Amino acid sequence: MQPSVEIGPLSGPLLVTVAYLGFWYYLLVGLQRKTKYRLFKEYTADGRQFDRYFGQDPQMLAADRAVINTQEQMVPFLTAFWMYALFVSPRVATVLGMAYIALRFFYPRLLGKALFRMQPRRVYFVTVPSYALIFYMLGATVWQVIGSS
C-alpha cells in the first residue's frame, strides 16, 4: 500500500519524532516506574509507608520532574520542529531535532537522582539551549513564511 504523502524528505523528521517519543516513554516507564517500585521496596523493608504522591521523597521528585519537564516541552518542541521541517528545511530540522533530543538526554542526569527544594542550576546547561532551539525554529519558520508571501 502506497502512502498518500511523499515521505522521502520527511523521513528524518519522522525518525526524530519517534526518537523523542521513545525517549519520553523511556523516562516514563524506565526511570519513573523503576524509581517508584525501588522506593516502595526500600520503604516497605524499613517498615515505613511509601506515599507516592505526597511523600515528597527527593528521588521520586527527581524522577517525576524529569518526566514532566520532558512532557511539558513536548508540545512546543514538536510544534516548532514540524513547522520548521515543513516550511523551512526537513534536513536541517532533523539535525536540530537530534541536537534537541541529545540535550534532553542530559536533563535527568544534570537534575540528579534526588531533588530537594529547588532544581539545581546546572539544568540550565540543557534548558537554555533547548529553548534557543525552539525559538530559532519558530523564528525561522515565521521569517520564511513572511518572506515568501
Short mmCIF file of C-alpha atoms in Angstrom, two decimals:
data_model
loop_
_atom_site.label_atom_id
_atom_site.label_comp_id
_atom_site.label_asym_id
_atom_site.label_seq_id
_atom_site.Cartn_x
_atom_site.Cartn_y
_atom_site.Cartn_z
CA MET A 1 0.00 0.00 0.00
CA GLN A 2 1.42 3.35 -1.06
CA PRO A 3 1.38 6.23 1.43
CA SER A 4 -0.78 9.18 0.41
CA VAL A 5 2.06 11.60 1.17
CA GLU A 6 5.61 11.56 -0.19
CA ILE A 7 7.55 10.51 2.92
CA GLY A 8 11.07 10.68 1.46
CA PRO A 9 12.03 14.22 2.52
CA LEU A 10 10.18 13.83 5.84
CA SER A 11 11.79 10.56 6.90
CA GLY A 12 14.33 12.41 9.08
CA PRO A 13 11.71 14.45 10.96
CA LEU A 14 9.60 11.30 11.38
CA LEU A 15 12.55 9.48 12.95
CA VAL A 16 13.24 12.43 15.26
CA THR A 17 9.59 12.41 16.38
CA VAL A 18 9.71 8.68 17.08
CA ALA A 19 13.03 9.12 18.93
CA TYR A 20 11.59 11.90 21.11
CA LEU A 21 8.50 9.86 21.97
CA GLY A 22 10.70 6.83 22.64
CA PHE A 23 12.87 8.89 24.97
CA TRP A 24 9.80 10.17 26.80
CA TYR A 25 8.48 6.63 27.23
CA TYR A 26 11.90 5.55 28.49
CA LEU A 27 11.69 8.23 31.18
CA LEU A 28 8.08 7.36 31.97
CA VAL A 29 8.39 3.58 32.11
CA GLY A 30 12.10 3.22 32.80
CA LEU A 31 13.12 5.99 35.16
CA GLN A 32 9.85 6.95 36.87
CA ARG A 33 8.39 3.47 37.25
CA LYS A 34 11.71 1.92 38.27
CA THR A 35 12.24 4.62 40.90
CA LYS A 36 8.70 4.17 42.23
CA TYR A 37 9.00 0.41 42.71
CA ARG A 38 12.54 0.59 44.08
CA LEU A 39 11.49 3.17 46.67
CA PHE A 40 8.38 1.16 47.54
CA LYS A 41 10.57 -1.86 48.32
CA GLU A 42 13.00 0.24 50.37
CA TYR A 43 10.24 1.89 52.39
CA THR A 44 8.43 -1.42 52.97
CA ALA A 45 11.67 -3.13 54.06
CA ASP A 46 12.21 -0.35 56.63
CA GLY A 47 8.61 -0.66 57.88
CA ARG A 48 7.65 2.77 56.53
CA GLN A 49 4.71 3.62 54.30
CA PHE A 50 5.60 4.86 50.82
CA ASP A 51 3.32 7.68 49.73
CA ARG A 52 3.90 8.08 46.01
CA TYR A 53 2.29 11.49 45.61
CA PHE A 54 2.50 13.28 48.95
CA GLY A 55 5.57 11.65 50.47
CA GLN A 56 7.96 14.20 48.97
CA ASP A 57 10.74 11.65 48.56
CA PRO A 58 13.62 13.51 46.83
CA GLN A 59 14.38 10.61 44.47
CA MET A 60 10.74 10.31 43.39
CA LEU A 61 10.55 14.07 42.91
CA ALA A 62 13.61 13.99 40.65
CA ALA A 63 12.20 11.16 38.53
CA ASP A 64 8.81 12.89 38.29
CA ARG A 65 10.44 16.21 37.36
CA ALA A 66 12.45 14.60 34.55
CA VAL A 67 9.31 13.04 33.07
CA ILE A 68 7.05 16.06 33.49
CA ASN A 69 9.59 18.55 32.17
CA THR A 70 10.12 16.41 29.07
CA GLN A 71 6.34 16.18 28.64
CA GLU A 72 5.88 19.94 29.16
CA GLN A 73 8.41 20.66 26.42
CA MET A 74 6.90 18.12 24.02
CA VAL A 75 4.24 20.45 22.58
CA PRO A 76 6.46 23.50 21.96
CA PHE A 77 9.28 21.34 20.58
CA LEU A 78 7.21 19.16 18.25
CA THR A 79 5.18 22.15 17.02
CA ALA A 80 8.26 24.26 16.25
CA PHE A 81 10.10 21.25 14.87
CA TRP A 82 7.38 20.21 12.43
CA MET A 83 6.64 23.75 11.27
CA TYR A 84 10.35 24.19 10.57
CA ALA A 85 10.52 20.82 8.78
CA LEU A 86 7.52 21.64 6.58
CA PHE A 87 8.20 25.30 5.80
CA VAL A 88 11.98 25.69 6.01
CA SER A 89 14.06 22.52 5.68
CA PRO A 90 13.40 18.92 6.70
CA ARG A 91 17.15 18.14 6.65
CA VAL A 92 18.11 20.99 8.96
CA ALA A 93 15.08 20.20 11.14
CA THR A 94 16.38 16.65 11.53
CA VAL A 95 19.78 17.92 12.71
CA LEU A 96 18.19 20.46 15.08
CA GLY A 97 15.77 17.83 16.39
CA MET A 98 18.54 15.34 17.11
CA ALA A 99 20.51 18.08 18.89
CA TYR A 100 17.41 18.85 20.96
CA ILE A 101 16.97 15.20 21.93
CA ALA A 102 20.66 14.94 22.83
CA LEU A 103 20.23 17.94 25.14
CA ARG A 104 17.10 16.44 26.70
CA PHE A 105 19.03 13.22 27.34
CA PHE A 106 21.24 15.12 29.79
CA TYR A 107 18.37 16.76 31.70
CA PRO A 108 17.75 13.89 34.17
CA ARG A 109 21.48 13.45 34.65
CA LEU A 110 22.03 17.13 35.44
CA LEU A 111 18.93 17.21 37.61
CA GLY A 112 20.41 14.47 39.78
CA LYS A 113 18.98 11.41 41.48
CA ALA A 114 17.42 13.37 44.33
CA LEU A 115 15.59 16.68 44.14
CA PHE A 116 15.30 18.82 47.19
CA ARG A 117 13.59 22.22 47.40
CA MET A 118 14.80 23.67 44.11
CA GLN A 119 16.17 22.11 40.98
CA PRO A 120 19.91 22.63 40.58
CA ARG A 121 21.07 25.45 38.33
CA ARG A 122 23.15 23.04 36.28
CA VAL A 123 19.98 22.04 34.39
CA TYR A 124 20.24 25.43 32.67
CA PHE A 125 23.00 23.88 30.55
CA VAL A 126 20.16 21.89 28.97
CA THR A 127 17.15 24.19 29.25
CA VAL A 128 18.68 27.37 27.81
CA PRO A 129 20.00 25.73 24.60
CA SER A 130 16.74 23.75 24.31
CA TYR A 131 14.68 26.93 24.47
CA ALA A 132 17.06 28.57 21.99
CA LEU A 133 16.49 25.74 19.50
CA ILE A 134 12.71 26.02 19.86
CA PHE A 135 12.74 29.81 19.42
CA TYR A 136 15.13 29.54 16.48
CA MET A 137 12.86 27.06 14.70
CA LEU A 138 9.79 29.20 15.38
CA GLY A 139 11.53 32.40 14.30
CA ALA A 140 12.97 30.87 11.14
CA THR A 141 9.56 29.47 10.22
CA VAL A 142 7.85 32.83 10.69
CA TRP A 143 10.65 34.54 8.74
CA GLN A 144 10.29 32.01 5.90
CA VAL A 145 6.50 32.38 5.74
CA ILE A 146 6.64 36.20 5.86
CA GLY A 147 9.44 36.32 3.30
CA SER A 148 7.64 34.06 0.83
CA SER A 149 4.37 35.99 0.86
#
